[in-house]
């Protein structure tokens, strides 16, 4: 029996094990890229890479928020309809502002500001209901999911809400223009990813999320303000949804009942593929980013090749999700066995 | 059954030259062990000596790296995952293993439910559960959810479950760690009844007097090595302790230094009413070690949790250094220099699925921030310091806390609490599951803290501990203070009298608050 104070001796095995876990999703992504390239070299063309990155920005940004919620032991099913709702309300507000004072940069900024407030507010409501009213997160967000979706349908009167033409012209560049040849949505994605990673791995907040997700009692006895931290994870999620919406609206300039459908599941899938545990207690922002890229790349590859029908996109994603999680659990066990030999 | 008879009977379960390694780290080295029907065979050893590992191997939960197991005269490979129960080898784990949302009756019959025409016969299971619980003098409703039970009751349910299993070999890993004297006595009665029927019992405990009272035979492990297997009739608690730690153990308890009579009062509680607490008043002086004795469930933990803000008090005043305070959450009490160490290390104290470092610093993360970001180096240093100070032994620094031996978990929790550098420390069962050598270390730490001017409340169901350590003892009963003992009055019989309600201080209440 040795005393612990020899962490050097411990390091190799630990580093190795962690590497396996981190590397899993990354290896999957690399394999997918190789596959995509061999099926169609256009896959790695600059236009297509930019396209994949831009597309994955929506789900990716939302999934970063979801990583915190899930790590702290919660779940947010409302993000897809929340995005549609925020998009809808944002368009209504901007159209109203255009009518009142004409289209200008200020109108668009006003709309963006409202979107942020709505996101934070919606997140706070989810958080408040789960922590203070003590309703399971699954139920609360299932409820708000239905509410937002139906509100959007109601605002659009069953059809589509479209942004007024002149405002759209001003707003358009946010989706379509680039800085240093990287589109703005990708910049936002990078920014959210970095902040998210730091928050999760380098701050007390991230540690608290992990502690709450692994055992709420222990967290409470360790002087952690459990309700507050949990509420913040939902607010963060709302904020991420509103950021995603802000870069999504200029793409089509409209919102309808079909906006953001199934985004919640894609976001959760990205989180899980990335190695975060659905039951909480262990979160990886880096993995989530890779997860989002994997999901988008699959759809993209199917688009570029004739082998499998594009209609089977969902099926292929489903298989990949299940396989990814299976492999993670497998390598988890293998890692432990290796240590036990 | 006496040893002389025993030697002639063939052993029912034996282990030959068992070795076990986790990774490259060996935990057991060629250990021999055997037990005969009707015998109580105790296994003792320091924390991390490999006791739990040995009995896990004896019940199939773990497979040995080398060596053989002979059951009933045949060499066997025991099936994993507790399936050995069907063969008559029943294990009660060191840590409670009950599903929190099941009822008591569900838990007792889990895995071998009684059925009638293919459906669960709930009434029969309820009736049989009530019967078994009754024989153990446990007063819990078979329909109660496990999550609503106290730790002691949960342990009794585990015991009831094991007893109901028609065991031929019953293995108990520190069953008494969470039990009070009375419950321990009933458990022993039941064990004697079982052994009279020929059941073999393997029993792990750190309480040497229990071993003297119950076992015919003791196996001593140290650092995974078999030190000796001896009959208890030739032993004294001192000689066992010596074999365990490999050195002479003198002065388990440090000498008592009473605090000055005019030492200021640092904590004063008046008329406290909270869930499980009915009107409790007391004072704590600077440099004092105040013992809280009483039966399990008498409200000692409830008092502590109400003071630090884990539960809401409905009446009463708490003041710290003369300032009235009302802590609404733990963070506030920690900031004010008052720390509480829970007795439920698995459920409330530690995150079992992460490593040592995040656990140690969880309560005090703010101390490890640099410009608002976590400073891994400073956390690492804290761990190294705590490891040294509390002699925490882990296989390596990356093990998950759930894999530490029970005693080392306890020491880690003590380290975590002390990270807050509190002036007042409330320790709830501070040496639960800890070996004598480490106990001695902890007692000396406690005494040193008191000598430094810290004030300490020790809640303990181990009477000897309260007697050996405390300057003053309060005895609780049914949520009230039943009495107070000081100096030479602090003896076992007096504590028992108050705890059992035979004697009460009711007529001179003012003495308690003196
Ligand atoms: N699953 C596991 N993986 C890795 N190491 C383990 C595992 N289980 C036990 N160990 C290590 O084996 C050693 C022996 O542990 P064991 O639980 O048998 O001790 P013990 O004698 O029961 O101690 P205690 O009195 O504290 O309960 C410890 O160092 C422990 O960390
Ligand atoms: Mg043990």
mmCIF file of N, CA, C and O in Angstrom, chain B residues 82-134:
data_model
loop_
_atom_site.group_PDB
_atom_site.id
_atom_site.type_symbol
_atom_site.label_atom_id
_atom_site.label_comp_id
_atom_site.label_asym_id
_atom_site.label_seq_id
_atom_site.Cartn_x
_atom_site.Cartn_y
_atom_site.Cartn_z
ATOM 1 N N UNK B 82 -23.245 -11.232 -7.354
ATOM 2 C CA UNK B 82 -24.124 -11.635 -6.271
ATOM 3 C C UNK B 82 -24.939 -12.879 -6.572
ATOM 4 O O UNK B 82 -25.822 -13.250 -5.804
ATOM 5 N N UNK B 83 -24.650 -13.553 -7.691
ATOM 6 C CA UNK B 83 -25.409 -14.765 -7.977
ATOM 7 C C UNK B 83 -25.044 -15.894 -7.013
ATOM 8 O O UNK B 83 -25.763 -16.891 -6.919
ATOM 9 N N UNK B 84 -23.922 -15.730 -6.314
ATOM 10 C CA UNK B 84 -23.533 -16.739 -5.337
ATOM 11 C C UNK B 84 -24.568 -16.852 -4.223
ATOM 12 O O UNK B 84 -24.570 -17.805 -3.457
ATOM 13 N N UNK B 85 -25.468 -15.857 -4.137
ATOM 14 C CA UNK B 85 -26.538 -15.925 -3.137
ATOM 15 C C UNK B 85 -27.342 -17.205 -3.285
ATOM 16 O O UNK B 85 -27.737 -17.815 -2.307
ATOM 17 N N UNK B 86 -27.570 -17.573 -4.536
ATOM 18 C CA UNK B 86 -28.358 -18.782 -4.779
ATOM 19 C C UNK B 86 -27.652 -20.010 -4.227
ATOM 20 O O UNK B 86 -28.288 -21.013 -3.915
ATOM 21 N N UNK B 87 -26.318 -19.935 -4.099
ATOM 22 C CA UNK B 87 -25.563 -21.064 -3.559
ATOM 23 C C UNK B 87 -25.478 -21.002 -2.036
ATOM 24 O O UNK B 87 -24.905 -21.884 -1.416
ATOM 25 N N UNK B 88 -26.016 -19.946 -1.455
ATOM 26 C CA UNK B 88 -26.012 -19.835 -0.006
ATOM 27 C C UNK B 88 -24.956 -18.904 0.561
ATOM 28 O O UNK B 88 -24.765 -18.843 1.766
ATOM 29 N N UNK B 89 -24.257 -18.169 -0.316
ATOM 30 C CA UNK B 89 -23.264 -17.208 0.187
ATOM 31 C C UNK B 89 -23.849 -15.807 0.048
ATOM 32 O O UNK B 89 -24.039 -15.312 -1.057
ATOM 33 N N UNK B 90 -24.177 -15.209 1.165
ATOM 34 C CA UNK B 90 -24.859 -13.916 1.141
ATOM 35 C C UNK B 90 -23.947 -12.844 1.714
ATOM 36 O O UNK B 90 -23.344 -13.023 2.768
ATOM 37 N N UNK B 91 -23.862 -11.720 1.003
ATOM 38 C CA UNK B 91 -22.954 -10.648 1.415
ATOM 39 C C UNK B 91 -23.732 -9.371 1.719
ATOM 40 O O UNK B 91 -24.589 -8.957 0.937
ATOM 41 N N UNK B 92 -23.438 -8.763 2.859
ATOM 42 C CA UNK B 92 -23.924 -7.401 3.114
ATOM 43 C C UNK B 92 -22.758 -6.472 2.864
ATOM 44 O O UNK B 92 -21.738 -6.541 3.535
ATOM 45 N N UNK B 93 -22.906 -5.601 1.882
ATOM 46 C CA UNK B 93 -21.805 -4.721 1.498
ATOM 47 C C UNK B 93 -21.510 -3.692 2.584
ATOM 48 O O UNK B 93 -22.366 -3.335 3.370
ATOM 49 N N UNK B 94 -20.272 -3.188 2.511
ATOM 50 C CA UNK B 94 -19.872 -2.140 3.447
ATOM 51 C C UNK B 94 -20.722 -0.893 3.243
ATOM 52 O O UNK B 94 -21.155 -0.249 4.184
ATOM 53 N N UNK B 95 -20.943 -0.539 1.976
ATOM 54 C CA UNK B 95 -21.769 0.618 1.696
ATOM 55 C C UNK B 95 -23.166 0.108 1.416
ATOM 56 O O UNK B 95 -23.353 -0.932 0.817
ATOM 57 N N UNK B 96 -24.155 0.880 1.852
ATOM 58 C CA UNK B 96 -25.530 0.444 1.662
ATOM 59 C C UNK B 96 -25.838 0.279 0.185
ATOM 60 O O UNK B 96 -25.396 1.046 -0.647
ATOM 61 N N UNK B 97 -26.597 -0.735 -0.117
ATOM 62 C CA UNK B 97 -26.887 -1.080 -1.497
ATOM 63 C C UNK B 97 -28.372 -1.230 -1.737
ATOM 64 O O UNK B 97 -28.818 -2.262 -2.220
ATOM 65 N N UNK B 98 -29.140 -0.233 -1.343
ATOM 66 C CA UNK B 98 -30.587 -0.356 -1.513
ATOM 67 C C UNK B 98 -31.059 0.642 -2.556
ATOM 68 O O UNK B 98 -30.521 1.737 -2.661
ATOM 69 N N UNK B 99 -32.050 0.239 -3.326
ATOM 70 C CA UNK B 99 -32.639 1.170 -4.288
ATOM 71 C C UNK B 99 -33.547 2.115 -3.512
ATOM 72 O O UNK B 99 -34.483 1.681 -2.846
ATOM 73 N N UNK B 100 -33.249 3.411 -3.616
ATOM 74 C CA UNK B 100 -33.903 4.405 -2.753
ATOM 75 C C UNK B 100 -35.417 4.478 -2.928
ATOM 76 O O UNK B 100 -36.133 4.871 -2.026
ATOM 77 N N UNK B 101 -35.910 4.115 -4.109
ATOM 78 C CA UNK B 101 -37.339 4.340 -4.348
ATOM 79 C C UNK B 101 -38.197 3.113 -4.088
ATOM 80 O O UNK B 101 -39.413 3.179 -4.183
ATOM 81 N N UNK B 102 -37.567 2.006 -3.762
ATOM 82 C CA UNK B 102 -38.370 0.828 -3.446
ATOM 83 C C UNK B 102 -38.876 0.926 -2.005
ATOM 84 O O UNK B 102 -38.346 1.670 -1.193
ATOM 85 N N UNK B 103 -39.882 0.126 -1.695
ATOM 86 C CA UNK B 103 -40.320 0.080 -0.311
ATOM 87 C C UNK B 103 -39.440 -0.928 0.428
ATOM 88 O O UNK B 103 -38.679 -1.677 -0.182
ATOM 89 N N UNK B 104 -39.586 -0.935 1.745
ATOM 90 C CA UNK B 104 -38.797 -1.838 2.568
ATOM 91 C C UNK B 104 -39.069 -3.286 2.172
ATOM 92 O O UNK B 104 -38.148 -4.082 1.966
ATOM 93 N N UNK B 105 -40.352 -3.631 2.013
ATOM 94 C CA UNK B 105 -40.692 -5.017 1.660
ATOM 95 C C UNK B 105 -40.156 -5.377 0.280
ATOM 96 O O UNK B 105 -39.588 -6.455 0.086
ATOM 97 N N UNK B 106 -40.299 -4.452 -0.673
ATOM 98 C CA UNK B 106 -39.734 -4.687 -2.016
ATOM 99 C C UNK B 106 -38.249 -5.013 -1.916
ATOM 100 O O UNK B 106 -37.747 -5.911 -2.585
ATOM 101 N N UNK B 107 -37.551 -4.227 -1.084
ATOM 102 C CA UNK B 107 -36.102 -4.387 -1.003
ATOM 103 C C UNK B 107 -35.730 -5.723 -0.403
ATOM 104 O O UNK B 107 -34.797 -6.377 -0.860
ATOM 105 N N UNK B 108 -36.452 -6.105 0.635
ATOM 106 C CA UNK B 108 -36.111 -7.357 1.299
ATOM 107 C C UNK B 108 -36.285 -8.534 0.342
ATOM 108 O O UNK B 108 -35.491 -9.459 0.340
ATOM 109 N N UNK B 109 -37.295 -8.464 -0.505
ATOM 110 C CA UNK B 109 -37.547 -9.600 -1.391
ATOM 111 C C UNK B 109 -37.052 -9.369 -2.819
ATOM 112 O O UNK B 109 -37.416 -10.098 -3.728
ATOM 113 N N UNK B 110 -36.237 -8.352 -2.984
ATOM 114 C CA UNK B 110 -35.760 -8.027 -4.332
ATOM 115 C C UNK B 110 -35.027 -9.223 -4.941
ATOM 116 O O UNK B 110 -34.112 -9.786 -4.351
ATOM 117 N N UNK B 111 -35.426 -9.613 -6.125
ATOM 118 C CA UNK B 111 -34.737 -10.695 -6.805
ATOM 119 C C UNK B 111 -35.298 -12.065 -6.494
ATOM 120 O O UNK B 111 -35.005 -13.031 -7.180
ATOM 121 N N UNK B 112 -36.094 -12.189 -5.404
ATOM 122 C CA UNK B 112 -36.772 -13.472 -5.177
ATOM 123 C C UNK B 112 -38.146 -13.200 -4.622
ATOM 124 O O UNK B 112 -38.551 -13.655 -3.556
ATOM 125 N N UNK B 113 -38.861 -12.404 -5.378
ATOM 126 C CA UNK B 113 -40.204 -12.013 -5.001
ATOM 127 C C UNK B 113 -41.090 -13.248 -4.831
ATOM 128 O O UNK B 113 -40.933 -14.244 -5.542
ATOM 129 N N UNK B 114 -42.008 -13.161 -3.895
ATOM 130 C CA UNK B 114 -42.970 -14.244 -3.720
ATOM 131 C C UNK B 114 -44.106 -14.025 -4.718
ATOM 132 O O UNK B 114 -44.622 -12.911 -4.839
ATOM 133 N N UNK B 115 -44.474 -15.065 -5.433
ATOM 134 C CA UNK B 115 -45.500 -14.891 -6.460
ATOM 135 C C UNK B 115 -46.667 -15.841 -6.211
ATOM 136 O O UNK B 115 -46.524 -16.893 -5.605
ATOM 137 N N UNK B 116 -47.826 -15.384 -6.676
ATOM 138 C CA UNK B 116 -49.006 -16.235 -6.629
ATOM 139 C C UNK B 116 -49.627 -16.164 -8.006
ATOM 140 O O UNK B 116 -49.916 -15.079 -8.494
ATOM 141 N N UNK B 117 -49.801 -17.248 -8.662
ATOM 142 C CA UNK B 117 -50.333 -17.299 -10.034
ATOM 143 C C UNK B 117 -49.590 -16.322 -10.942
ATOM 144 O O UNK B 117 -50.187 -15.611 -11.740
ATOM 145 N N UNK B 118 -48.291 -16.243 -10.757
ATOM 146 C CA UNK B 118 -47.500 -15.399 -11.645
ATOM 147 C C UNK B 118 -47.478 -13.933 -11.263
ATOM 148 O O UNK B 118 -46.721 -13.155 -11.822
ATOM 149 N N UNK B 119 -48.314 -13.537 -10.295
ATOM 150 C CA UNK B 119 -48.297 -12.137 -9.890
ATOM 151 C C UNK B 119 -47.641 -12.000 -8.525
ATOM 152 O O UNK B 119 -47.596 -12.951 -7.742
ATOM 153 N N UNK B 120 -47.136 -10.794 -8.251
ATOM 154 C CA UNK B 120 -46.487 -10.568 -6.959
ATOM 155 C C UNK B 120 -47.509 -10.711 -5.840
ATOM 156 O O UNK B 120 -48.603 -10.158 -5.917
ATOM 157 N N UNK B 121 -47.114 -11.450 -4.821
ATOM 158 C CA UNK B 121 -47.989 -11.566 -3.657
ATOM 159 C C UNK B 121 -47.550 -10.528 -2.634
ATOM 160 O O UNK B 121 -46.776 -10.808 -1.721
ATOM 161 N N UNK B 122 -48.061 -9.320 -2.811
ATOM 162 C CA UNK B 122 -47.584 -8.196 -2.004
ATOM 163 C C UNK B 122 -47.882 -8.390 -0.529
ATOM 164 O O UNK B 122 -47.066 -8.084 0.336
ATOM 165 N N UNK B 123 -49.069 -8.924 -0.248
ATOM 166 C CA UNK B 123 -49.443 -9.074 1.156
ATOM 167 C C UNK B 123 -48.521 -10.025 1.890
ATOM 168 O O UNK B 123 -48.080 -9.746 3.002
ATOM 169 N N UNK B 124 -48.227 -11.141 1.225
ATOM 170 C CA UNK B 124 -47.361 -12.127 1.841
ATOM 171 C C UNK B 124 -45.967 -11.543 2.078
ATOM 172 O O UNK B 124 -45.379 -11.707 3.142
ATOM 173 N N UNK B 125 -45.469 -10.814 1.086
ATOM 174 C CA UNK B 125 -44.141 -10.228 1.232
ATOM 175 C C UNK B 125 -44.125 -9.201 2.358
ATOM 176 O O UNK B 125 -43.178 -9.114 3.128
ATOM 177 N N UNK B 126 -45.212 -8.455 2.455
ATOM 178 C CA UNK B 126 -45.317 -7.453 3.507
ATOM 179 C C UNK B 126 -45.313 -8.132 4.881
ATOM 180 O O UNK B 126 -44.625 -7.727 5.793
ATOM 181 N N UNK B 127 -46.104 -9.219 4.955
ATOM 182 C CA UNK B 127 -46.236 -9.917 6.228
ATOM 183 C C UNK B 127 -44.888 -10.505 6.650
ATOM 184 O O UNK B 127 -44.445 -10.334 7.788
ATOM 185 N N UNK B 128 -44.231 -11.184 5.699
ATOM 186 C CA UNK B 128 -42.950 -11.805 6.029
ATOM 187 C C UNK B 128 -41.907 -10.752 6.393
ATOM 188 O O UNK B 128 -41.100 -10.965 7.293
ATOM 189 N N UNK B 129 -41.925 -9.618 5.676
ATOM 190 C CA UNK B 129 -40.979 -8.547 5.993
ATOM 191 C C UNK B 129 -41.199 -8.062 7.411
ATOM 192 O O UNK B 129 -40.251 -7.895 8.191
ATOM 193 N N UNK B 130 -42.472 -7.839 7.747
ATOM 194 C CA UNK B 130 -42.791 -7.341 9.081
ATOM 195 C C UNK B 130 -42.269 -8.311 10.134
ATOM 196 O O UNK B 130 -41.724 -7.909 11.168
ATOM 197 N N UNK B 131 -42.402 -9.604 9.840
ATOM 198 C CA UNK B 131 -41.957 -10.634 10.773
ATOM 199 C C UNK B 131 -40.442 -10.554 11.006
ATOM 200 O O UNK B 131 -39.976 -10.520 12.145
ATOM 201 N N UNK B 132 -39.708 -10.479 9.903
ATOM 202 C CA UNK B 132 -38.253 -10.435 10.016
ATOM 203 C C UNK B 132 -37.815 -9.164 10.745
ATOM 204 O O UNK B 132 -36.976 -9.198 11.639
ATOM 205 N N UNK B 133 -38.427 -8.036 10.354
ATOM 206 C CA UNK B 133 -38.052 -6.765 10.972
ATOM 207 C C UNK B 133 -38.346 -6.812 12.467
ATOM 208 O O UNK B 133 -37.580 -6.315 13.283
ATOM 209 N N UNK B 134 -39.470 -7.435 12.794
ATOM 210 C CA UNK B 134 -39.851 -7.566 14.182
ATOM 211 C C UNK B 134 -38.804 -8.334 14.972
ATOM 212 O O UNK B 134 -38.433 -7.952 16.078
#
